[in-house]
CSV table of C-alpha atoms and ligand atoms in Angstrom, one decimal:
chain,number,residue,atom,x,y,z
A,27,MET,CA,-33.8,25.5,-22.6
A,28,THR,CA,-32.6,23.6,-19.5
A,29,LYS,CA,-29.0,22.5,-19.6
A,30,SER,CA,-28.1,18.8,-19.7
A,31,ILE,CA,-26.8,17.2,-16.5
A,32,ASP,CA,-23.4,16.8,-18.2
A,33,GLN,CA,-23.0,20.6,-18.1
A,34,TYR,CA,-23.3,20.6,-14.3
A,35,TYR,CA,-20.5,18.2,-13.4
A,36,SER,CA,-17.3,19.7,-12.1
A,37,PRO,CA,-15.2,19.8,-15.3
A,38,TRP,CA,-12.3,17.9,-13.6
A,39,VAL,CA,-14.5,14.9,-12.5
A,40,LYS,CA,-16.4,14.5,-15.7
A,41,GLY,CA,-15.9,11.0,-17.1
A,42,ILE,CA,-14.1,9.6,-14.1
A,43,PRO,CA,-15.4,6.0,-13.7
A,44,MET,CA,-16.0,4.0,-10.6
A,45,TYR,CA,-12.8,2.3,-9.6
A,46,ILE,CA,-13.2,-1.5,-9.9
A,47,SER,CA,-10.4,-4.0,-9.1
A,48,ASN,CA,-11.4,-6.6,-11.7
A,49,HIS,CA,-9.0,-9.2,-10.3
A,50,ILE,CA,-10.6,-8.8,-6.8
A,51,GLU,CA,-14.1,-9.1,-8.3
A,52,LYS,CA,-12.9,-12.3,-10.1
A,53,ALA,CA,-11.3,-13.8,-7.0
A,54,TRP,CA,-14.5,-13.3,-4.9
A,55,ARG,CA,-16.6,-14.9,-7.6
A,56,ASP,CA,-14.3,-18.0,-7.7
A,57,PRO,CA,-12.8,-18.8,-4.2
A,58,SER,CA,-10.8,-21.7,-5.7
A,59,LEU,CA,-8.4,-19.1,-7.3
A,60,HIS,CA,-5.1,-18.2,-5.7
A,61,ARG,CA,-5.3,-14.5,-4.8
A,62,MET,CA,-1.6,-13.6,-5.3
A,63,MET,CA,-2.3,-10.1,-6.8
A,64,SER,CA,-3.5,-7.6,-4.2
A,65,ASN,CA,-0.9,-7.5,-1.5
A,66,GLU,CA,-3.3,-9.1,0.9
A,67,ASN,CA,-2.2,-11.2,3.9
A,68,PRO,CA,-2.9,-15.0,3.3
A,69,LEU,CA,-3.4,-15.6,7.1
A,70,PRO,CA,-6.8,-15.0,8.6
A,71,PRO,CA,-7.3,-12.7,11.6
A,72,SER,CA,-6.0,-13.9,15.0
A,73,ASP,CA,-8.4,-15.3,17.7
A,74,LYS,CA,-8.0,-12.1,19.8
A,75,VAL,CA,-9.1,-9.9,16.8
A,76,LEU,CA,-12.0,-12.2,16.1
A,77,GLU,CA,-13.1,-12.1,19.8
A,78,ALA,CA,-13.0,-8.3,19.7
A,79,MET,CA,-15.1,-8.3,16.5
A,80,ALA,CA,-17.7,-10.7,18.1
A,81,LYS,CA,-17.8,-8.6,21.3
A,82,TYR,CA,-18.4,-5.3,19.6
A,83,SER,CA,-20.7,-6.6,16.9
A,84,LYS,CA,-23.2,-7.0,19.8
A,85,MET,CA,-23.1,-3.2,20.1
A,86,ALA,CA,-23.6,-2.5,16.4
A,87,ASN,CA,-26.8,-0.7,17.2
A,88,ARG,CA,-24.8,2.2,18.7
A,89,TYR,CA,-22.8,4.9,16.9
A,90,PRO,CA,-19.1,4.7,17.4
A,91,ASP,CA,-17.1,7.4,19.3
A,92,GLN,CA,-14.0,9.1,17.8
A,93,GLY,CA,-11.8,6.1,18.7
A,94,LEU,CA,-9.9,7.8,21.5
A,95,VAL,CA,-8.8,4.5,23.0
A,96,VAL,CA,-7.3,3.1,19.8
A,97,ARG,CA,-5.8,6.5,18.8
A,98,THR,CA,-4.1,6.7,22.2
A,99,LYS,CA,-2.7,3.2,21.7
A,100,ILE,CA,-1.4,4.2,18.2
A,101,ALA,CA,0.2,7.3,19.6
A,102,GLU,CA,1.9,5.3,22.3
A,103,MET,CA,3.2,2.7,19.8
A,104,ASN,CA,4.8,5.5,17.8
A,105,GLY,CA,6.3,7.6,20.5
A,106,LEU,CA,3.8,10.4,19.9
A,107,GLU,CA,2.2,12.5,22.6
A,108,GLY,CA,-1.5,11.5,22.4
A,109,PRO,CA,-4.6,10.8,20.3
A,110,TYR,CA,-4.5,14.3,18.8
A,111,ASN,CA,-1.5,13.1,16.8
A,112,VAL,CA,-3.6,10.4,15.1
A,113,MET,CA,-6.5,10.4,12.6
A,114,ILE,CA,-8.2,7.1,11.8
A,115,GLY,CA,-9.9,6.1,8.6
A,116,ASN,CA,-11.7,3.4,6.8
A,117,GLY,CA,-8.5,2.0,5.3
A,118,SER,CA,-5.5,4.2,4.5
A,119,SER,CA,-7.0,4.9,1.1
A,120,GLU,CA,-9.7,7.0,2.9
A,121,VAL,CA,-7.0,8.7,4.9
A,122,PHE,CA,-5.3,9.7,1.7
A,123,ASP,CA,-8.7,11.1,0.5
A,124,ASN,CA,-9.0,13.2,3.7
A,125,ILE,CA,-5.5,14.5,3.5
A,126,PHE,CA,-5.8,15.4,-0.2
A,127,ARG,CA,-9.1,17.2,0.3
A,128,MET,CA,-7.6,19.5,2.9
A,129,PHE,CA,-4.8,20.7,0.6
A,130,ILE,CA,-5.7,20.4,-3.1
A,131,GLU,CA,-7.5,22.9,-5.3
A,132,PRO,CA,-8.0,22.4,-9.1
A,133,GLY,CA,-4.8,23.2,-10.9
A,134,ASP,CA,-2.5,22.2,-8.0
A,135,GLU,CA,0.3,19.6,-8.6
A,136,VAL,CA,1.0,16.4,-6.7
A,137,ILE,CA,4.3,14.8,-7.0
A,138,GLN,CA,4.4,11.0,-6.9
A,139,HIS,CA,7.3,8.6,-7.5
A,140,THR,CA,6.4,6.0,-10.1
A,141,PRO,CA,5.7,3.1,-10.4
A,142,CYS,CA,3.5,3.5,-7.3
A,143,PHE,CA,0.1,2.8,-5.7
A,144,GLY,CA,-2.8,4.1,-7.8
A,145,ILE,CA,-4.9,5.8,-5.1
A,146,TYR,CA,-2.7,8.9,-5.1
A,147,GLY,CA,-3.5,9.6,-8.7
A,148,LEU,CA,-7.2,8.6,-8.4
A,149,ARG,CA,-7.8,11.0,-5.5
A,150,GLY,CA,-5.6,13.7,-6.9
A,151,LYS,CA,-7.5,13.8,-10.2
A,152,LEU,CA,-10.8,13.8,-8.5
A,153,LEU,CA,-9.8,17.0,-6.8
A,154,GLY,CA,-8.6,18.5,-10.1
A,155,ALA,CA,-4.9,18.1,-9.3
A,156,THR,CA,-2.2,17.4,-12.0
A,157,MET,CA,-0.2,14.4,-11.1
A,158,VAL,CA,3.5,14.9,-11.6
A,159,SER,CA,5.1,11.4,-11.9
A,160,ILE,CA,8.8,11.2,-11.3
A,161,PRO,CA,10.1,7.8,-12.4
A,162,MET,CA,12.4,5.8,-10.1
A,163,ILE,CA,15.7,4.8,-11.5
A,164,TYR,CA,16.0,1.1,-12.7
A,165,LYS,CA,19.7,0.2,-12.5
A,166,ASP,CA,21.7,-2.9,-11.7
A,167,LYS,CA,18.6,-5.1,-11.5
A,168,ALA,CA,17.1,-2.9,-8.7
A,169,MET,CA,14.8,0.1,-8.4
A,170,HIS,CA,16.2,3.2,-6.8
A,171,PHE,CA,14.5,6.3,-5.4
A,172,ASP,CA,15.4,9.6,-7.1
A,173,PRO,CA,15.1,12.3,-4.5
A,174,ASP,CA,17.0,14.8,-6.6
A,175,ALA,CA,14.5,14.5,-9.4
A,176,ILE,CA,11.6,14.9,-6.9
A,177,LEU,CA,13.1,18.1,-5.5
A,178,ALA,CA,13.8,19.4,-9.0
A,179,ALA,CA,10.1,18.8,-10.0
A,180,ILE,CA,8.8,21.2,-7.3
A,181,THR,CA,7.0,24.3,-8.7
A,182,PRO,CA,5.0,27.0,-7.0
A,183,LYS,CA,1.9,24.8,-7.7
A,184,THR,CA,3.2,21.8,-5.8
A,185,LYS,CA,0.8,21.1,-3.0
A,186,ILE,CA,1.7,17.5,-2.0
A,187,ILE,CA,4.7,15.2,-2.4
A,188,THR,CA,3.9,11.6,-1.7
A,189,ILE,CA,6.2,8.6,-1.4
A,190,ALA,CA,5.5,5.1,-0.2
A,191,ASN,CA,8.2,3.6,2.0
A,192,PRO,CA,8.7,0.8,1.2
A,193,ASN,CA,7.3,1.5,-2.2
A,194,ASN,CA,4.6,-0.6,-3.9
A,195,PRO,CA,5.3,-2.3,-6.3
A,196,THR,CA,9.1,-2.0,-6.1
A,197,GLY,CA,9.4,-3.2,-2.4
A,198,ASN,CA,12.3,-1.0,-1.5
A,199,PHE,CA,13.0,1.8,1.1
A,200,MET,CA,14.4,5.3,0.5
A,201,ASP,CA,17.5,6.3,2.6
A,202,ALA,CA,16.5,8.3,5.7
A,203,GLN,CA,18.6,11.4,4.8
A,204,HIS,CA,16.5,12.0,1.7
A,205,PHE,CA,13.3,12.3,3.7
A,206,VAL,CA,14.9,15.1,5.6
A,207,ARG,CA,15.8,16.9,2.4
A,208,ILE,CA,12.2,16.7,1.1
A,209,ALA,CA,10.7,17.6,4.6
A,210,GLU,CA,12.9,20.7,4.6
A,211,THR,CA,11.0,22.2,1.6
A,212,GLY,CA,8.0,22.7,3.9
A,213,ILE,CA,5.6,21.3,1.3
A,214,PRO,CA,3.1,18.8,2.6
A,215,PHE,CA,4.9,15.5,2.5
A,216,VAL,CA,2.9,12.3,2.9
A,217,ILE,CA,4.9,9.2,3.6
A,218,ASP,CA,2.9,6.1,3.0
A,219,GLU,CA,4.1,3.4,5.3
A,220,ALA,CA,1.6,0.7,4.4
A,221,TYR,CA,4.2,-2.1,4.5
A,222,VAL,CA,6.6,-0.8,7.2
A,223,GLU,CA,5.7,-3.4,9.8
A,224,TYR,CA,7.4,-6.1,7.7
A,225,SER,CA,10.7,-4.4,8.6
A,226,GLY,CA,9.6,-3.0,12.0
A,227,LEU,CA,8.6,0.5,13.1
A,228,GLY,CA,12.4,1.2,13.5
A,229,LEU,CA,12.4,2.1,9.8
A,230,SER,CA,9.4,4.5,10.1
A,231,GLN,CA,9.9,8.2,9.5
A,232,VAL,CA,7.4,9.1,12.2
A,233,ALA,CA,10.0,11.0,14.3
A,234,LEU,CA,10.1,13.6,11.5
A,235,THR,CA,6.5,14.6,12.4
A,236,LYS,CA,7.8,16.1,15.6
A,237,LYS,CA,10.2,18.4,13.8
A,238,TYR,CA,8.4,19.1,10.6
A,239,SER,CA,4.7,19.9,10.7
A,240,ASN,CA,4.5,19.3,6.9
A,241,VAL,CA,5.3,15.6,7.3
A,242,ILE,CA,2.3,13.2,7.5
A,243,ILE,CA,2.7,9.5,7.9
A,244,THR,CA,0.0,7.0,6.7
A,245,ARG,CA,-0.4,3.4,7.8
A,246,THR,CA,-2.8,0.6,7.3
A,247,LEU,CA,-3.9,-2.7,9.0
A,248,SER,CA,-4.5,-4.2,5.5
A,249,LYS,CA,-1.1,-5.6,5.1
A,250,ALA,CA,1.1,-7.1,7.9
A,251,TYR,CA,-1.9,-7.1,10.3
A,252,GLY,CA,-3.9,-9.0,7.7
A,253,LEU,CA,-7.2,-7.0,8.0
A,254,ALA,CA,-7.7,-5.7,4.5
A,255,GLY,CA,-11.4,-6.5,4.5
A,256,MET,CA,-12.0,-4.8,7.8
A,257,ARG,CA,-10.8,-1.4,6.5
A,258,PHE,CA,-8.7,0.5,9.1
A,259,GLY,CA,-5.9,3.0,8.4
A,260,TYR,CA,-4.5,6.0,10.1
A,261,ALA,CA,-2.4,9.2,9.8
A,262,LEU,CA,0.2,10.5,12.2
A,263,ALA,CA,1.2,14.1,12.3
A,264,ALA,CA,1.6,17.2,14.5
A,265,LYS,CA,-1.5,18.1,16.5
A,266,GLU,CA,-2.4,21.2,14.5
A,267,VAL,CA,-2.2,19.2,11.3
A,268,ILE,CA,-4.3,16.3,12.5
A,269,ASP,CA,-6.8,18.9,13.9
A,270,GLN,CA,-7.1,20.5,10.4
A,271,ILE,CA,-7.2,17.4,8.2
A,272,SER,CA,-9.7,15.8,10.6
A,273,GLY,CA,-12.1,18.5,9.4
A,274,SER,CA,-12.7,16.5,6.3
A,275,LEU,CA,-13.7,13.3,8.2
A,276,LEU,CA,-17.2,12.1,7.7
A,277,PRO,CA,-18.8,11.7,11.1
A,278,TRP,CA,-18.5,8.1,12.3
A,279,ASN,CA,-16.3,7.1,9.4
A,280,VAL,CA,-14.7,4.2,11.3
A,281,GLY,CA,-17.2,1.7,12.7
A,282,THR,CA,-17.2,0.4,16.3
A,283,ILE,CA,-16.1,-3.1,15.2
A,284,PRO,CA,-13.0,-2.2,13.2
A,285,MET,CA,-12.0,0.3,15.9
A,286,TRP,CA,-11.9,-2.2,18.7
A,287,ALA,CA,-10.6,-5.1,16.5
A,288,ALA,CA,-7.8,-2.7,15.5
A,289,LEU,CA,-6.9,-2.2,19.1
A,290,ALA,CA,-6.9,-6.0,19.7
A,291,ALA,CA,-4.6,-6.4,16.6
A,292,PHE,CA,-2.2,-3.8,18.0
A,293,GLU,CA,-2.2,-5.5,21.4
A,294,ASP,CA,-1.6,-8.9,19.9
A,295,THR,CA,2.1,-8.3,19.2
A,296,GLU,CA,2.9,-12.0,19.1
A,297,SER,CA,0.5,-12.6,16.2
A,298,LEU,CA,2.0,-9.7,14.2
A,299,ALA,CA,5.5,-11.1,14.8
A,300,LYS,CA,4.4,-14.5,13.5
A,301,ARG,CA,2.9,-13.0,10.4
A,302,VAL,CA,5.9,-10.9,9.7
A,303,GLU,CA,8.3,-13.8,10.2
A,304,TYR,CA,6.2,-16.0,7.9
A,305,ASN,CA,6.0,-13.4,5.2
A,306,ASN,CA,9.7,-12.6,5.3
A,307,SER,CA,10.8,-16.2,5.1
A,308,GLU,CA,8.4,-16.8,2.1
A,309,VAL,CA,9.8,-13.6,0.4
A,310,GLU,CA,13.2,-15.1,0.8
A,311,PHE,CA,12.1,-18.5,-0.6
A,312,ILE,CA,10.6,-16.9,-3.7
A,313,THR,CA,13.5,-14.5,-4.2
A,314,GLU,CA,15.9,-17.4,-4.2
A,315,SER,CA,13.8,-19.5,-6.6
A,316,PHE,CA,14.5,-18.0,-10.0
A,317,LYS,CA,18.2,-17.2,-9.8
A,318,ASP,CA,19.1,-19.9,-12.5
A,319,ILE,CA,16.7,-18.5,-15.1
A,320,PRO,CA,18.9,-16.5,-17.5
A,321,GLY,CA,17.9,-12.9,-17.8
A,322,PHE,CA,15.1,-13.1,-15.2
A,323,VAL,CA,15.2,-10.2,-12.7
A,324,THR,CA,13.8,-10.5,-9.2
A,325,LEU,CA,13.7,-7.1,-7.4
A,326,PRO,CA,14.7,-7.3,-3.7
A,327,SER,CA,11.6,-6.8,-1.6
A,328,LYS,CA,11.0,-5.6,2.0
A,329,SER,CA,7.2,-6.1,1.7
A,330,ASN,CA,4.6,-8.9,1.1
A,331,TYR,CA,5.0,-8.8,-2.7
A,332,ILE,CA,7.8,-9.1,-5.2
A,333,LEU,CA,8.3,-7.4,-8.5
A,334,PHE,CA,9.9,-9.2,-11.4
A,335,ASP,CA,11.2,-8.2,-14.8
A,336,CYS,CA,11.4,-11.0,-17.3
A,337,GLY,CA,11.9,-8.7,-20.2
A,338,PRO,CA,15.5,-9.8,-20.8
A,339,THR,CA,14.3,-13.4,-21.3
A,340,GLY,CA,12.3,-12.3,-24.3
A,341,LYS,CA,9.0,-13.1,-22.6
A,342,THR,CA,6.4,-10.7,-21.4
A,343,GLY,CA,4.7,-10.3,-18.1
A,344,LYS,CA,1.4,-10.7,-19.8
A,345,ASP,CA,2.4,-14.1,-21.0
A,346,VAL,CA,3.4,-15.1,-17.5
A,347,LEU,CA,0.1,-13.9,-16.1
A,348,ALA,CA,-1.9,-15.8,-18.7
A,349,PHE,CA,0.1,-19.0,-18.0
A,350,ALA,CA,-0.3,-18.6,-14.2
A,351,GLU,CA,-4.1,-18.2,-14.8
A,352,THR,CA,-4.2,-21.7,-16.3
A,353,LYS,CA,-3.0,-22.9,-12.9
A,354,GLY,CA,-5.6,-20.9,-11.1
A,355,ILE,CA,-3.1,-18.2,-9.9
A,356,ILE,CA,-4.0,-14.5,-10.3
A,357,LEU,CA,-0.9,-12.3,-10.4
A,358,ARG,CA,-0.6,-8.6,-11.0
A,359,GLY,CA,0.5,-7.1,-14.3
A,360,GLU,CA,2.4,-3.9,-14.8
A,361,THR,CA,2.5,-1.6,-17.7
A,362,ARG,CA,5.5,-1.3,-20.0
A,363,LYS,CA,8.3,0.6,-18.5
A,364,TYR,CA,12.1,1.0,-18.7
A,365,ASP,CA,11.8,-0.5,-22.3
A,366,SER,CA,10.5,-3.7,-20.9
A,367,GLU,CA,7.2,-5.6,-21.2
A,368,GLY,CA,8.4,-8.1,-18.7
A,369,TRP,CA,7.0,-6.8,-15.5
A,370,PHE,CA,4.8,-8.7,-13.1
A,371,ARG,CA,4.2,-8.8,-9.4
A,372,VAL,CA,3.3,-11.6,-7.0
A,373,THR,CA,1.8,-11.3,-3.5
A,374,ILE,CA,3.0,-13.8,-0.9
A,375,GLY,CA,0.3,-16.5,-0.5
A,376,SER,CA,0.1,-19.6,1.6
A,377,LYS,CA,3.1,-22.0,1.6
A,378,GLU,CA,1.4,-24.2,-0.9
A,379,GLU,CA,0.5,-21.3,-3.1
A,380,ASN,CA,4.0,-19.9,-3.1
A,381,ARG,CA,5.4,-23.3,-4.1
A,382,LEU,CA,2.8,-23.6,-6.9
A,383,PHE,CA,3.7,-20.1,-8.1
A,384,VAL,CA,7.4,-21.0,-8.2
A,385,ALA,CA,6.8,-24.3,-10.0
A,386,THR,CA,4.5,-22.5,-12.5
A,387,VAL,CA,7.0,-19.7,-13.3
A,388,ARG,CA,9.8,-22.3,-13.7
A,389,GLU,CA,7.6,-24.4,-16.0
A,390,PHE,CA,6.8,-21.4,-18.1
A,391,PHE,CA,10.5,-20.7,-18.5
A,392,GLY,CA,11.2,-24.3,-19.3
A,393,MET,CA,13.2,-24.9,-16.1
A,394,ALA,CA,13.2,-28.1,-14.0
A,395,GLU,CA,11.6,-27.9,-10.6
A,396,ALA,CA,13.7,-25.8,-8.3
A,397,THR,CA,15.7,-27.6,-5.7
A,398,THR,CA,14.4,-25.5,-2.8
A,399,ASP,CA,13.7,-28.2,-0.3
A,400,SER,CA,16.1,-26.7,2.2
A,401,LEU,CA,14.0,-23.5,2.1
A,402,ASN,CA,10.7,-25.2,2.7
B,2,LIG,C1,1.4,1.7,-0.9
B,2,LIG,C2,0.0,1.4,-0.5
B,2,LIG,N1,-0.6,2.3,0.3
B,2,LIG,C3,-1.9,2.2,0.7
B,2,LIG,C4,-2.6,1.0,0.4
B,2,LIG,C5,-4.0,1.0,0.7
B,2,LIG,O1,-4.4,0.3,1.8
B,2,LIG,P1,-5.8,0.3,2.5
B,2,LIG,O2,-6.7,1.3,1.8
B,2,LIG,O3,-6.3,-1.0,2.4
B,2,LIG,O4,-5.4,0.8,3.9
B,2,LIG,C6,-2.0,0.1,-0.4
B,2,LIG,C7,-2.8,-1.1,-0.9
B,2,LIG,O5,-2.4,-1.9,-1.6
B,2,LIG,C8,-0.7,0.3,-0.9
B,2,LIG,O6,-0.1,-0.6,-1.7
């Protein structure tokens, strides 16, 4: 008797479904909705990026090269020696995939700091890893990293430790000294800097890659650069590490158009500065907007999203999401944690969207319109 196809799947991948972001599907189906849920940038690409896209789209009949020009630019921007310190990918999610593939065998452990971005778990499980989730500490209306608990969770099976800095969805940075403590363990340490540009590269941990070959930095153009739909991300590390993890790259994984558009985005520093300034002033506007709602917690954010806990008000995040939906706003829900059902996250939208969001939340909590004119 022949075996059924079920018996041929790798045991650790069996039953893993396709990942679908239902909120993104919904937003594409109805463009009138306010997409305040996926940490996208509300501003469209700059003219310089659009010009590069148009120019290289005319050469779309040709295969791309390995992106030596853009990789050289990235190395320069980060004080690294050259393109051999940089691996590029189709978004930083793909970069994570490439890194994980080069280290993980079924049964290995990956340490993540939760709540965090879901791709680590998705890719880890696909490769048969056990995800070890270390919760952040929620104290004094803020979320705190717990490096001691991360170090204590290391076992002989630990193959990767990953931390986002700043973290999604909490929006905060870990103190620099703790990165050194984790780097010193020698265990592959992936620092996800998807949102670091909102605070500037001065807060990057990239310098650690020169001293510790186990440190790998990942970045993306999906956030401050505003090119989520283009798909471009990269990893920074010691030459020998980039050489090895690049062994898992699919040939021609990054297309000609994204490669050259990314270069244009890096060169257009003025446009990045404007985007960052816009974002940070809108984060401040929203952060200031709910201070008078008793029990409502707004977590301080250094990114393009803000996490809230309305648990102490007696309401749930789910209720806020449902009410926002009646106004055409899609927010992001969060699972129950720290004894609260009150979590939800907003992504910075256009000025109008942010004001609509504030008015909606205030209405939900029975508050009058905020007097925020001075912040407009
Ligand atoms: C912390 C973090 N890392 C990485 C990414 C992935 O970005 P991309 O695959 O678009 O580069 C995201 C996206 O939301 C994120 O929040």
